[in-house]
Amino acid sequence: MRKIVLTLLTVCWINLTQAGVSIDGTRIIFPAGSTNVGVQVRNEFNTPALVQTWIDNGNIDEIPTAEEIPFVLTPPLSRVEPNQGQIIRIIQTGSSKLPEDRESLFWFNMLDIPPDNPNLVGQNLLSFTVRTRIKLFYRPSKLKISVNDAFNQIQFNYLADEKTVELKNPTPYYITFVSLNFKTSSGDGDYKKSIMVLPFSSQKIDFKLENKPNNVNYSFINDLGGVQSISKSMN
């Protein structure tokens, strides 16, 4: 069987084409006071690309109806020339229906469809589309604290019976953690996994700590997509 697989891999040499359009940034913040926000996409290849964009509300497998999403995109379908950029505008339509005491989360999707290459006509060709999906946060204007203050208000409670930690987010912001380091009397406990904690909610960290931590260092993603860290003692 191994020889058969190797033979097939040898005879089925396929030219590979792939998409080359990227999005500037890893998240989008839409302030309530703005009528629209621009998203910059860039085609880094030497061939044109067709780009389709849409917004979903969390279900990666469905494109929701217009009534479900309080935004429209313009243009939703565009041709991006080689080594050029394109601005996609996100425009408010029904944001008045969204909660005013916390952020709302949506997802911005971009489907990069590579064009046919006339130089490869008649050849075996594997061509595929590339989908990029990043978070879109709608941020009301009357939140009681700033996002920078919110990062400092995260709480960590040690649950002795379960030997784990409950992470509490008492703020109106979505906060995404990339790593946690707990210092205990018996050593350090590292947890490196992306966790997004919803506003006014909590989540348990799914690894065991034999002793109550004295200190925690947590890293999170800020509005610019960078990683910041904060250390604090645990009571």
Coordinates of C-alpha atoms in Angstrom, one line a residue:
M1 CA 0.0 0.0 0.0
R2 CA 2.8 2.4 0.8
K3 CA 4.4 1.8 -2.6
I4 CA 1.1 2.5 -4.3
V5 CA 0.7 5.8 -2.4
L6 CA 4.2 6.9 -3.3
T7 CA 3.6 6.0 -6.9
L8 CA 0.4 8.0 -7.1
L9 CA 2.2 11.0 -5.5
T10 CA 4.9 10.8 -8.1
V11 CA 2.7 10.6 -11.2
C12 CA 0.1 13.1 -10.0
W13 CA 2.3 16.1 -9.9
I14 CA -0.1 19.1 -9.7
N15 CA 0.5 22.8 -10.1
L16 CA -0.9 24.6 -7.1
T17 CA -2.5 28.0 -7.2
Q18 CA -3.7 29.8 -4.0
A19 CA -5.2 33.0 -3.0
G20 CA -3.1 36.0 -1.9
V21 CA -5.5 38.6 -0.5
S22 CA -5.1 39.5 3.2
I23 CA -6.9 41.7 5.7
D24 CA -5.1 44.5 7.6
G25 CA -5.5 43.7 11.3
T26 CA -6.9 40.8 13.2
R27 CA -10.1 42.4 14.6
I28 CA -12.5 45.2 13.8
I29 CA -13.9 47.6 16.4
F30 CA -17.0 49.4 15.3
P31 CA -17.7 52.4 17.7
A32 CA -21.4 53.2 18.1
G33 CA -20.8 56.8 17.1
S34 CA -19.4 55.9 13.6
T35 CA -21.6 55.7 10.6
N36 CA -19.2 53.3 8.9
V37 CA -15.8 51.6 9.3
G38 CA -13.3 50.8 6.5
V39 CA -11.6 47.4 6.3
Q40 CA -8.4 47.4 4.2
V41 CA -7.8 44.2 2.1
R42 CA -4.6 43.8 0.0
N43 CA -3.8 41.6 -3.0
E44 CA -0.1 40.6 -2.6
F45 CA 0.0 38.4 -5.7
N46 CA 0.8 39.4 -9.3
T47 CA -2.6 38.3 -10.6
P48 CA -6.1 39.9 -9.9
A49 CA -8.4 38.3 -7.3
L50 CA -12.1 38.2 -6.8
V51 CA -13.1 38.9 -3.2
Q52 CA -16.5 38.3 -1.6
T53 CA -17.3 39.6 1.9
W54 CA -20.1 39.1 4.4
I55 CA -20.8 39.3 8.1
D56 CA -22.2 36.4 10.2
N57 CA -23.4 36.3 13.8
G58 CA -21.4 33.3 14.9
N59 CA -22.5 30.4 12.8
I60 CA -19.5 29.7 10.4
D61 CA -21.6 27.5 8.2
E62 CA -24.4 29.9 7.3
I63 CA -24.7 33.3 5.7
P64 CA -27.4 35.0 7.7
T65 CA -30.3 37.1 6.2
A66 CA -30.1 40.9 6.1
E67 CA -32.6 41.1 9.0
E68 CA -30.2 39.2 11.3
I69 CA -27.2 41.5 10.8
P70 CA -27.3 45.3 11.6
F71 CA -24.6 46.1 9.0
V72 CA -24.2 46.1 5.2
L73 CA -20.9 45.8 3.3
T74 CA -20.0 47.8 0.2
P75 CA -18.8 46.5 -2.1
P76 CA -19.8 42.9 -1.1
L77 CA -18.0 41.6 -4.2
S78 CA -15.0 43.2 -5.8
R79 CA -12.0 42.6 -8.0
V80 CA -8.7 43.5 -6.4
E81 CA -5.9 44.2 -8.9
P82 CA -2.4 42.7 -8.5
N83 CA -0.4 44.3 -5.7
Q84 CA -3.2 46.7 -4.9
G85 CA -5.7 47.3 -2.1
Q86 CA -9.4 47.7 -1.7
I87 CA -11.4 49.3 1.1
I88 CA -14.5 47.4 2.2
R89 CA -17.0 49.7 4.0
I90 CA -19.1 48.3 6.9
I91 CA -22.2 50.5 7.3
Q92 CA -24.6 50.6 10.2
T93 CA -28.2 49.7 9.5
G94 CA -29.9 48.4 12.6
S95 CA -27.5 48.8 15.5
S96 CA -30.2 50.5 17.6
K97 CA -31.5 47.0 18.3
L98 CA -28.2 45.9 19.9
P99 CA -27.6 46.0 23.7
E100 CA -26.3 49.3 24.9
D101 CA -24.7 48.0 28.1
R102 CA -22.1 45.7 26.5
E103 CA -20.3 44.9 23.3
S104 CA -21.9 42.7 20.6
L105 CA -19.9 40.2 18.6
F106 CA -20.1 39.5 14.8
W107 CA -17.7 38.0 12.3
F108 CA -16.3 39.6 9.2
N109 CA -15.7 37.0 6.4
M110 CA -13.6 37.3 3.3
L111 CA -13.6 34.7 0.5
D112 CA -10.6 35.1 -1.8
I113 CA -11.3 33.4 -5.2
P114 CA -8.2 33.0 -7.4
P115 CA -8.7 33.7 -11.1
D116 CA -8.0 31.3 -13.9
N117 CA -4.4 31.4 -15.0
P118 CA -4.1 31.3 -18.9
N119 CA -0.5 30.1 -18.6
L120 CA -1.7 26.9 -16.9
V121 CA -4.4 26.0 -19.4
G122 CA -4.4 22.2 -20.2
Q123 CA -2.3 21.4 -17.1
N124 CA -3.3 19.5 -14.0
L125 CA -4.4 22.2 -11.6
L126 CA -5.5 22.3 -8.0
S127 CA -7.1 25.7 -7.3
F128 CA -8.9 26.5 -4.1
T129 CA -10.5 29.5 -2.4
V130 CA -9.3 30.9 0.9
R131 CA -11.7 32.1 3.6
T132 CA -10.5 34.5 6.3
R133 CA -12.7 35.2 9.3
I134 CA -12.0 37.9 11.9
K135 CA -14.0 39.3 14.9
L136 CA -16.1 42.4 14.5
F137 CA -17.0 44.1 17.8
Y138 CA -19.8 46.6 18.0
R139 CA -19.0 48.9 20.9
P140 CA -21.7 51.1 22.4
S141 CA -20.7 54.7 23.3
K142 CA -22.1 54.7 26.9
L143 CA -20.1 51.9 28.5
K144 CA -19.2 52.7 32.1
I145 CA -15.5 51.9 31.8
S146 CA -12.8 52.0 29.2
V147 CA -11.5 48.9 27.5
N148 CA -8.1 49.5 29.2
D149 CA -9.7 49.6 32.6
A150 CA -11.6 46.4 31.8
F151 CA -8.3 44.5 31.3
N152 CA -7.4 45.3 34.9
Q153 CA -10.7 44.2 36.3
I154 CA -10.4 40.6 35.4
Q155 CA -10.8 38.3 38.5
F156 CA -9.4 34.9 39.2
N157 CA -10.9 32.6 41.8
Y158 CA -9.3 29.3 42.9
L159 CA -11.8 26.5 43.2
A160 CA -10.2 24.1 45.8
D161 CA -12.6 21.2 45.3
E162 CA -11.9 21.1 41.5
K163 CA -8.2 22.3 41.8
T164 CA -8.8 24.8 39.0
V165 CA -9.4 28.5 38.5
E166 CA -12.6 30.4 37.5
L167 CA -11.9 33.4 35.3
K168 CA -14.4 36.2 35.8
N169 CA -15.1 39.0 33.4
P170 CA -17.2 41.6 35.2
T171 CA -16.9 44.1 32.3
P172 CA -19.0 45.0 29.3
Y173 CA -16.2 43.9 26.9
Y174 CA -15.3 40.7 25.2
I175 CA -11.8 39.8 26.3
T176 CA -9.6 37.2 24.5
F177 CA -6.8 35.7 26.6
V178 CA -3.8 34.0 24.9
S179 CA -1.9 32.7 27.9
L180 CA -2.1 32.4 31.7
N181 CA 0.7 31.8 34.1
F182 CA -0.1 30.9 37.7
K183 CA 2.6 31.0 40.4
T184 CA 1.9 28.5 43.3
S185 CA 4.0 27.3 46.2
S186 CA 4.9 24.2 44.3
G187 CA 5.9 26.0 41.1
D188 CA 4.3 27.6 38.0
G189 CA 1.3 26.5 36.1
D190 CA 1.2 27.5 32.4
Y191 CA -2.0 27.6 30.3
K192 CA -1.5 28.6 26.7
K193 CA -4.7 28.4 24.8
S194 CA -6.9 31.2 23.4
I195 CA -9.9 31.9 25.5
M196 CA -12.6 34.5 24.8
V197 CA -14.7 35.4 27.8
L198 CA -18.0 37.1 27.2
P199 CA -19.1 40.3 28.9
F200 CA -20.4 39.8 32.5
S201 CA -19.6 36.1 32.4
S202 CA -17.1 33.6 33.8
Q203 CA -15.2 30.5 32.5
K204 CA -13.3 27.8 34.2
I205 CA -9.8 27.0 33.1
D206 CA -9.6 23.3 32.3
F207 CA -6.3 22.3 33.9
K208 CA -5.5 21.3 37.5
L209 CA -3.6 23.3 40.0
E210 CA -2.6 21.3 43.2
N211 CA -2.2 24.5 45.2
K212 CA -3.9 27.9 45.3
P213 CA -1.9 30.4 43.1
N214 CA -0.3 33.4 44.8
N215 CA 0.1 35.3 41.6
V216 CA -1.2 35.3 38.0
N217 CA 0.3 36.8 34.8
Y218 CA -2.2 36.9 32.0
S219 CA -1.8 37.9 28.4
F220 CA -4.6 39.2 26.2
I221 CA -5.3 40.8 22.8
N222 CA -5.9 44.5 22.7
D223 CA -7.9 46.6 20.2
L224 CA -4.9 46.8 17.8
G225 CA -4.5 43.1 17.7
G226 CA -1.3 43.2 19.9
V227 CA -0.6 41.2 23.0
Q228 CA -0.5 42.8 26.4
S229 CA 0.3 41.3 29.8
I230 CA -0.8 42.1 33.4
S231 CA 0.4 40.6 36.7
K232 CA -1.7 40.6 39.8
S233 CA -1.8 38.8 43.1
M234 CA -4.6 36.4 44.0
N235 CA -6.3 36.8 47.3

